[in-house]
C-alpha cells in the first residue's frame, strides 16, 4: 500500500476539512489554523506536520494499532509548553477508540487507542508531536508484548556512543536467539524493540530488561551503565530499565520530536545504525526515506520471543531489585530511594 497522499490548499485559512480514507470508509477531520508555525527555526507549520503524519500513517499504525497511547501535545508549537494527554480528550470524534489502563497508583484511565489514519490526523491537529504507546495491546493491557530498551547518552557522550552500546546489546540478544529492532530516538539516543509473548506482567518484563542491561554493562563497563543515580553514571550510556515500568513510555517509531529541527524517531536497520546522523531524519525528509526504504521494522511482528533466560539471569543476580521512579509506590524488594551521596552513613 503506497503512503497516503494529500494536497492541502496553499492559501491561508483558519480551518479546513480533510477527508481521510480508512478501513471503515472516509472520515472528515477538521484541521484548525493550518498555517500556524510549529517549528520557527525551520518554518514548519501545523499543516506540514499533519501532512507528514498522513504520509507515514501505514507504518505508524503498525506501531500504534490497539495500543493505549499517550499524546504528547505542543499546542503552541515547539517553543511552547508540552503536556502529556493521558486520557481521551473531551469532544473527541466517535471514531477515536480507547483502551482502559491502570496507573501505578491503581487509578484507571481511558487512553486513546489508534486504529485508523483519521485518528492520527485528529491527534496531530491537537498539537500532538509524539505518540507514546504503552507496550501492550488490548485486551491484554497488563501483559506487555514488547520489550523496549532505551539507550540514553549521558553528558559527555552522544549518538555514536549509544549506537556502539546498542550493537553490543544486539550481540547479547542474538546469543539468546532474540531479534531486536533499532531506531533513532529523535535526539541523541537509541531505542531497541523486541516483540515478546504477552505471558509476563510489567514487573517481570522490567526484571528482564534489568538483566539484559546488566549483561551489556558487564561486557563494556567503561561505556555502558545501569546506575539509576545520575551522580554515579559518569560519561557513559545509561540503559534506562525504568522505561519498562508500568506507565513509562517512549516516543514511537515515526513520531515527531519536540526539537527545533522537527526531528523524527526513525526506524533503521542494524547496518544503518552506526552510519546515520539522527538530525537527518525530520518532518521534511522522512517521507522520502520511507518511500525509498520502506519500513525497516516491517517484520517486527513476525516472531514473538520468550523471556525465560533473562528472568533466570535476574533471579541468579545477587544485586536483585533496582530503584523505581520517585512517583511510584514502594515496590517489593526495592532498595532505598535516596541518592548515594545523601544516604545516611552508619554510625
PDB file of N, CA and C in Angstrom, residues 22-23 86-87 95 107 156 210 249 262 332:
ATOM      1  N   UNK A  22      -9.938   5.226   5.228  1.00  0.00           N
ATOM      2  CA  UNK A  22      -9.553   4.256   6.238  1.00  0.00           C
ATOM      3  C   UNK A  22     -10.321   2.971   6.098  1.00  0.00           C
ATOM      4  N   UNK A  23     -10.129   2.058   7.014  1.00  0.00           N
ATOM      5  CA  UNK A  23     -10.763   0.736   6.900  1.00  0.00           C
ATOM      6  C   UNK A  23     -12.282   0.773   7.002  1.00  0.00           C
ATOM      7  N   UNK A  86      -3.127  11.946  28.888  1.00  0.00           N
ATOM      8  CA  UNK A  86      -3.221  10.534  29.257  1.00  0.00           C
ATOM      9  C   UNK A  86      -4.646  10.016  29.264  1.00  0.00           C
ATOM     10  N   UNK A  87      -5.594  10.885  29.058  1.00  0.00           N
ATOM     11  CA  UNK A  87      -6.992  10.459  28.974  1.00  0.00           C
ATOM     12  C   UNK A  87      -7.587  10.980  27.677  1.00  0.00           C
ATOM     13  N   UNK A  95     -15.071   8.128  16.123  1.00  0.00           N
ATOM     14  CA  UNK A  95     -14.218   7.071  15.584  1.00  0.00           C
ATOM     15  C   UNK A  95     -12.929   6.880  16.393  1.00  0.00           C
ATOM     16  N   UNK A 107      -5.288   3.882  39.832  1.00  0.00           N
ATOM     17  CA  UNK A 107      -6.355   4.644  39.187  1.00  0.00           C
ATOM     18  C   UNK A 107      -6.460   4.262  37.711  1.00  0.00           C
ATOM     19  N   UNK A 156      28.659  14.220  27.954  1.00  0.00           N
ATOM     20  CA  UNK A 156      29.976  13.778  27.529  1.00  0.00           C
ATOM     21  C   UNK A 156      29.920  12.641  26.521  1.00  0.00           C
ATOM     22  N   UNK A 210      16.292  -5.333  33.101  1.00  0.00           N
ATOM     23  CA  UNK A 210      17.412  -5.132  34.034  1.00  0.00           C
ATOM     24  C   UNK A 210      18.505  -6.164  33.775  1.00  0.00           C
ATOM     25  N   UNK A 249       6.625   5.275  29.043  1.00  0.00           N
ATOM     26  CA  UNK A 249       6.584   5.048  27.604  1.00  0.00           C
ATOM     27  C   UNK A 249       7.688   5.841  26.923  1.00  0.00           C
ATOM     28  N   UNK A 262      12.601  19.666  14.239  1.00  0.00           N
ATOM     29  CA  UNK A 262      11.454  18.789  13.934  1.00  0.00           C
ATOM     30  C   UNK A 262      11.935  17.394  13.545  1.00  0.00           C
ATOM     31  N   UNK A 332       7.979  -4.184  46.110  1.00  0.00           N
ATOM     32  CA  UNK A 332       8.605  -5.268  46.873  1.00  0.00           C
ATOM     33  C   UNK A 332      10.069  -5.458  46.508  1.00  0.00           C
TER      34      UNK A 332
END
